[in-house]
JSON list of C-alpha atoms in Angstrom, two decimals:
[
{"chain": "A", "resi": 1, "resn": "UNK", "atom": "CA", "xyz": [9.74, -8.84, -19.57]},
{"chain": "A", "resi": 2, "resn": "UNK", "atom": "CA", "xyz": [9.27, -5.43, -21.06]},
{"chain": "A", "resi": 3, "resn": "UNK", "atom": "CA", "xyz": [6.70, -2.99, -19.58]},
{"chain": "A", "resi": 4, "resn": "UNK", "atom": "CA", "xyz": [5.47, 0.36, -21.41]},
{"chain": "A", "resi": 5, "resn": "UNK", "atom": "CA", "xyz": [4.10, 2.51, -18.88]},
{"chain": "A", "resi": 6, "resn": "UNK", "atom": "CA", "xyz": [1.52, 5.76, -19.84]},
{"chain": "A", "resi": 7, "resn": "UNK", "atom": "CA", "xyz": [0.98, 9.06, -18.12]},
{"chain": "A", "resi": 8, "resn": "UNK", "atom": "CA", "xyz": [-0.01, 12.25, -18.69]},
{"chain": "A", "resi": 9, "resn": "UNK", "atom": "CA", "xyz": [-3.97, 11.85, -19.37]},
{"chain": "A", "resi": 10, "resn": "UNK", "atom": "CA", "xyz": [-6.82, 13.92, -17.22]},
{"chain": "A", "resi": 11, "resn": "UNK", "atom": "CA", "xyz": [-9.49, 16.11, -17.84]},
{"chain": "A", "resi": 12, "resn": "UNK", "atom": "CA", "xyz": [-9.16, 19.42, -20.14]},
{"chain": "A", "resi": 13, "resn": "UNK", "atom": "CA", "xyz": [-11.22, 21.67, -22.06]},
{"chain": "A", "resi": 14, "resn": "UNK", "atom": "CA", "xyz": [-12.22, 21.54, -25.67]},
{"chain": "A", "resi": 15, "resn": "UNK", "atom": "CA", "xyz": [-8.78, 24.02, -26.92]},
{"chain": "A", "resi": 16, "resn": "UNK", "atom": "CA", "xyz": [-6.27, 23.01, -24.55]},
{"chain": "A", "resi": 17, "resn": "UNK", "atom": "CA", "xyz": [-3.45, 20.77, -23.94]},
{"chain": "A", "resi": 18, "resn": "UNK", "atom": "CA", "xyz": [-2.33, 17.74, -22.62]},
{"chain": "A", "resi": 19, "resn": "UNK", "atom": "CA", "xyz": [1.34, 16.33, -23.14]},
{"chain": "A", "resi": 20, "resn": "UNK", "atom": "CA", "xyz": [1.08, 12.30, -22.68]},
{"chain": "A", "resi": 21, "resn": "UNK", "atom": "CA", "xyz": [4.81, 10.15, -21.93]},
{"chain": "A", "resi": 22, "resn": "UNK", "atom": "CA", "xyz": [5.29, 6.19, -22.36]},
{"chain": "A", "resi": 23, "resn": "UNK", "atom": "CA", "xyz": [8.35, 4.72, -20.79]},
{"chain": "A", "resi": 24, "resn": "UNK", "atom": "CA", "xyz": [9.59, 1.51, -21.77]},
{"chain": "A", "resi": 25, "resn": "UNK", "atom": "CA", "xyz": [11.51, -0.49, -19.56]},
{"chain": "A", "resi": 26, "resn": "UNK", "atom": "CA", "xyz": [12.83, -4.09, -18.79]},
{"chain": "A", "resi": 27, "resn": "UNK", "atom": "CA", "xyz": [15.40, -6.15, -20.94]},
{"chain": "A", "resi": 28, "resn": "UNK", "atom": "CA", "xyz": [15.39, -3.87, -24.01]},
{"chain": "A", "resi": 29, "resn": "UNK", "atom": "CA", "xyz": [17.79, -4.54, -26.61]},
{"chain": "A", "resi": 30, "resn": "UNK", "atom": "CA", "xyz": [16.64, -1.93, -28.92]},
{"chain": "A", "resi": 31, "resn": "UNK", "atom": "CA", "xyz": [13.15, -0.38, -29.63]},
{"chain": "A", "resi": 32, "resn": "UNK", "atom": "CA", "xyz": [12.22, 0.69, -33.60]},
{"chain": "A", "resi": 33, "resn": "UNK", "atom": "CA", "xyz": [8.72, 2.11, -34.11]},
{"chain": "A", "resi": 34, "resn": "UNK", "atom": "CA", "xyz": [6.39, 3.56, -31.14]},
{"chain": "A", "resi": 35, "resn": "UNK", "atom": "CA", "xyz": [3.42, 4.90, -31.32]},
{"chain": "A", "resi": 36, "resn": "UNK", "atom": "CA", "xyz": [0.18, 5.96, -29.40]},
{"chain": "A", "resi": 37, "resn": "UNK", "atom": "CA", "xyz": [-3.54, 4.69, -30.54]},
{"chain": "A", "resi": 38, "resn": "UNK", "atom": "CA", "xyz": [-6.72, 5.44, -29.06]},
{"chain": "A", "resi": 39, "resn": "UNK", "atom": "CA", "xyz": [-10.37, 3.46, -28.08]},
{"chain": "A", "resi": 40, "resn": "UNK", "atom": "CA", "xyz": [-13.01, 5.45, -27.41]},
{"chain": "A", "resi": 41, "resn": "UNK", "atom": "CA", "xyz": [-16.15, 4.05, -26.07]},
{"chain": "A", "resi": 42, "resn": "UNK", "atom": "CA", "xyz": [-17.98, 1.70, -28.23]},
{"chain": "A", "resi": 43, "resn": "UNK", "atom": "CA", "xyz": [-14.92, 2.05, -31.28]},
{"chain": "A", "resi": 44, "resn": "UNK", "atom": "CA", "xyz": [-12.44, 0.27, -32.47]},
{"chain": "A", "resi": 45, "resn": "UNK", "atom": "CA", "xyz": [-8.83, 1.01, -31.50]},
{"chain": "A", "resi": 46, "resn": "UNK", "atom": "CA", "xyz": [-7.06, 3.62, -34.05]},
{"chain": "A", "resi": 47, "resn": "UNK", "atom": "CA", "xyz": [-3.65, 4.38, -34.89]},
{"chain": "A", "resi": 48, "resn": "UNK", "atom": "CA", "xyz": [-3.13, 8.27, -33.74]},
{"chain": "A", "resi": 49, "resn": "UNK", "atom": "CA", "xyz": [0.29, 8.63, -34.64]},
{"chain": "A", "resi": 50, "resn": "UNK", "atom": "CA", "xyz": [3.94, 6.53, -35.16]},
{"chain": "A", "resi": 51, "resn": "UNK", "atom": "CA", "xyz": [7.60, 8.01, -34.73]},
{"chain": "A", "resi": 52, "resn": "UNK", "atom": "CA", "xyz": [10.26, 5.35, -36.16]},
{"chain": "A", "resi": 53, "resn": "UNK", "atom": "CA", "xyz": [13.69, 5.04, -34.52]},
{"chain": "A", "resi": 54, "resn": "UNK", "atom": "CA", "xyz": [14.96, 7.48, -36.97]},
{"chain": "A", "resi": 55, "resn": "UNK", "atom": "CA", "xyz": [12.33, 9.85, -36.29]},
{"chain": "A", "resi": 56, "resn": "UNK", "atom": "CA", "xyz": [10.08, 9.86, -39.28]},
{"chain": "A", "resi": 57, "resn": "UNK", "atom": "CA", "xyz": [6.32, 10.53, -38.33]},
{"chain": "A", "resi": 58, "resn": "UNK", "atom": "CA", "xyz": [2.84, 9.65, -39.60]},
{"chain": "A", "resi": 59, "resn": "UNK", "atom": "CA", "xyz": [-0.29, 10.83, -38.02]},
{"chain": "A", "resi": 60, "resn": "UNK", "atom": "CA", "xyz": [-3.77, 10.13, -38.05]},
{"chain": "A", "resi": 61, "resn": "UNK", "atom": "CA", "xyz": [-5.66, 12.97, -40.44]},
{"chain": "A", "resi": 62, "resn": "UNK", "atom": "CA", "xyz": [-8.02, 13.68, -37.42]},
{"chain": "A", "resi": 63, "resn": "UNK", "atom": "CA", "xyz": [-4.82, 14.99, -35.51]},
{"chain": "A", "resi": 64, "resn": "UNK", "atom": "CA", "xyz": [-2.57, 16.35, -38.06]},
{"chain": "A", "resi": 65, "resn": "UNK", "atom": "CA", "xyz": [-1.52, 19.88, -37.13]},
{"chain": "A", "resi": 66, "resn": "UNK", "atom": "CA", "xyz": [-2.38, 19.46, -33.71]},
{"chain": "A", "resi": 67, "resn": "UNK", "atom": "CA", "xyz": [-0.69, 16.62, -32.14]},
{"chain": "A", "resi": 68, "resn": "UNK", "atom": "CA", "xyz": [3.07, 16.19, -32.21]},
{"chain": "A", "resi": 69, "resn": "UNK", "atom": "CA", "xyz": [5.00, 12.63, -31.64]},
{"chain": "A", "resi": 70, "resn": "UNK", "atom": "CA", "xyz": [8.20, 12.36, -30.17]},
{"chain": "A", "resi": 71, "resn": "UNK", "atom": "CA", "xyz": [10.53, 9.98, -28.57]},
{"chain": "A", "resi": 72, "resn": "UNK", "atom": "CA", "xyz": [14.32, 9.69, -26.41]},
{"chain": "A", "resi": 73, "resn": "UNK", "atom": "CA", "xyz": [16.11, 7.05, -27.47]},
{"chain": "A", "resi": 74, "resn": "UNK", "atom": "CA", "xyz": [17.87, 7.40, -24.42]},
{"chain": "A", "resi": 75, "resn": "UNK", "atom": "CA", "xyz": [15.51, 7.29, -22.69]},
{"chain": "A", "resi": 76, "resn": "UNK", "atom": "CA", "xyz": [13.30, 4.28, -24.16]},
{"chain": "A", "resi": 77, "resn": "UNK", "atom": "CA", "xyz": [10.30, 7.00, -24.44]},
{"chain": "A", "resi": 78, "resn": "UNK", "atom": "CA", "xyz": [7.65, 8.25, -26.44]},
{"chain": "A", "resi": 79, "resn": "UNK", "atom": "CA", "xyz": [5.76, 11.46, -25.70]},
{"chain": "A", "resi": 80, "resn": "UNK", "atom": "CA", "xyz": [2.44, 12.92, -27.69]},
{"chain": "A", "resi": 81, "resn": "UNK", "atom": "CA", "xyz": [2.07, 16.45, -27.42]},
{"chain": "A", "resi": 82, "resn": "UNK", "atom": "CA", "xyz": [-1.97, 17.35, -27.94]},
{"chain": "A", "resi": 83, "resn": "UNK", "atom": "CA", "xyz": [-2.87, 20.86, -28.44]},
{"chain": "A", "resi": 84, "resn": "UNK", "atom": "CA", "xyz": [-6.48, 22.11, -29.67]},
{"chain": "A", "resi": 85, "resn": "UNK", "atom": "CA", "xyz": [-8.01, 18.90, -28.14]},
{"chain": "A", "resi": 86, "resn": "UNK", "atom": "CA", "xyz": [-11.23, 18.49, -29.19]},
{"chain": "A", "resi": 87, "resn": "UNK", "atom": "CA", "xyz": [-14.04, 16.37, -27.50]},
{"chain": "A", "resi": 88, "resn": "UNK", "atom": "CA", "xyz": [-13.94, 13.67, -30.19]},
{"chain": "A", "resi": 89, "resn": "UNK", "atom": "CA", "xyz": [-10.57, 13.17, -28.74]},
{"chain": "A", "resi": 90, "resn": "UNK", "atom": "CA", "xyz": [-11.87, 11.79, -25.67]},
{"chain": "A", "resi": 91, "resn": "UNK", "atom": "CA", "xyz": [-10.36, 8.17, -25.46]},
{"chain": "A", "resi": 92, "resn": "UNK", "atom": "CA", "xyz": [-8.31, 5.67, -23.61]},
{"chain": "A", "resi": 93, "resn": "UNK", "atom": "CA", "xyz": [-4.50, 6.56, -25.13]},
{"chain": "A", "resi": 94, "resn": "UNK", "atom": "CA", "xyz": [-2.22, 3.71, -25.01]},
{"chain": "A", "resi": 95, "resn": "UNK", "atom": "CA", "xyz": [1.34, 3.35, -26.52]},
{"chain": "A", "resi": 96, "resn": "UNK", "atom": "CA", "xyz": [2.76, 0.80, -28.30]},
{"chain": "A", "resi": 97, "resn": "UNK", "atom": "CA", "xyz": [6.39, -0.29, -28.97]},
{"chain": "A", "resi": 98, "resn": "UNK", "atom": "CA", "xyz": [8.02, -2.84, -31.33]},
{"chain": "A", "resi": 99, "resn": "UNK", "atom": "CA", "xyz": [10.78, -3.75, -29.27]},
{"chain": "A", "resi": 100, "resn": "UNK", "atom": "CA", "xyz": [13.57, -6.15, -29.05]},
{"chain": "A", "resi": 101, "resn": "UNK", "atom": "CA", "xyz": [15.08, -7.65, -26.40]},
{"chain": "A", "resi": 102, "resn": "UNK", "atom": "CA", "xyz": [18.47, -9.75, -25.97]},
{"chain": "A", "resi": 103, "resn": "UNK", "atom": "CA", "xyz": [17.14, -13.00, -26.96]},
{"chain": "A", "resi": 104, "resn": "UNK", "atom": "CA", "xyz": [14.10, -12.52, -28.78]},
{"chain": "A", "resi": 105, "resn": "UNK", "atom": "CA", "xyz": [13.44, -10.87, -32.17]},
{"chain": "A", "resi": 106, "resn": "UNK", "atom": "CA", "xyz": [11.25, -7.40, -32.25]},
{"chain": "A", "resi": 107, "resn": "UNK", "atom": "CA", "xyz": [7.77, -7.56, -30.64]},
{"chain": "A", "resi": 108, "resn": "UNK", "atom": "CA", "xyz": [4.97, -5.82, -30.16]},
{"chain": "A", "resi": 109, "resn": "UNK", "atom": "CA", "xyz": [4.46, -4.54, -26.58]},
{"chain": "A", "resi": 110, "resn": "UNK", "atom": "CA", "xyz": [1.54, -2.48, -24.97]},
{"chain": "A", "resi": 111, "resn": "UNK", "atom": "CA", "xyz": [0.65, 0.01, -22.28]},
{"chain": "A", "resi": 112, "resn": "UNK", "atom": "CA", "xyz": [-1.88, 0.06, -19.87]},
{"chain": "A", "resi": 113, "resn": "UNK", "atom": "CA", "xyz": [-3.40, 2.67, -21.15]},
{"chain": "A", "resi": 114, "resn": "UNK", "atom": "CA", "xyz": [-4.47, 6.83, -19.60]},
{"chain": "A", "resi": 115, "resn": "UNK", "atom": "CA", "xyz": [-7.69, 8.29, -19.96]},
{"chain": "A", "resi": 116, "resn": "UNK", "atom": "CA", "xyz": [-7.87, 11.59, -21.54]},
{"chain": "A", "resi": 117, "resn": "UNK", "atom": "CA", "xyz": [-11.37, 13.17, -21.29]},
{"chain": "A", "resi": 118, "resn": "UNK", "atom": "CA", "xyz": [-12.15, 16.61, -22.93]},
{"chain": "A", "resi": 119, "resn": "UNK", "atom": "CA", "xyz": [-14.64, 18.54, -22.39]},
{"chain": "A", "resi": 120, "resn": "UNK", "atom": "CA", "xyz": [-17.07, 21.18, -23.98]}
]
């Protein structure tokens, strides 16, 4: 079974910075895209931003410029590096992998999920 586990979240003020990690772990054959969404209360889960294996990025427009993706293959992790934060970036952060293990094609796995609260 493969497990994707979150840290990094708390409580900061509207202009400063949080740096978020997911770890992946288990019976990983190989891992291609990761990536980190967000729920706020009362919305839908959104896509924040996606690294592939090779390292090419996309990121929400709502981030761009101030959150940064990033990810050690060796590793197995992704990190998301949030500067300027902003209250409307107050959310549940969770990361997602596509990942493969020895005997089973590429699937989507999830995290549990850190709180990151920002206030004004």
């Amino acid at each position: 079974q493969v497990q994707l586990v979150e840290s990094g979240g708390g409580l900061v003020q509207a202009g400063g910075s949080l740096r978020l990690s997911c770890a992946a772990s288990g019976s990983i054959f190989s891992i291609n895209v990761m990536g980190w969404y967000r729920q706020a209360p009362g919305k839908q889960r959104e896509l924040v931003a996606k690294i592939t294996s090779g390292g090419s990025t996309n990121y929400a427009d709502s981030v761009k410029g101030r959150f940064t993706i990033s990810r050690d293959n060796a590793k197995n992790t992704v990190y998301l590096q949030m500067n300027s934060l902003k209250p409307e970036d107050t959310a549940v952060y969770y990361c997602k992998a596509g990942v493969r293990t020895v005997v089973t094609g590429f699937v989507d796995s999830w995290g549990q999920g850190t709180q990151v609260t920002v206030s004004s």
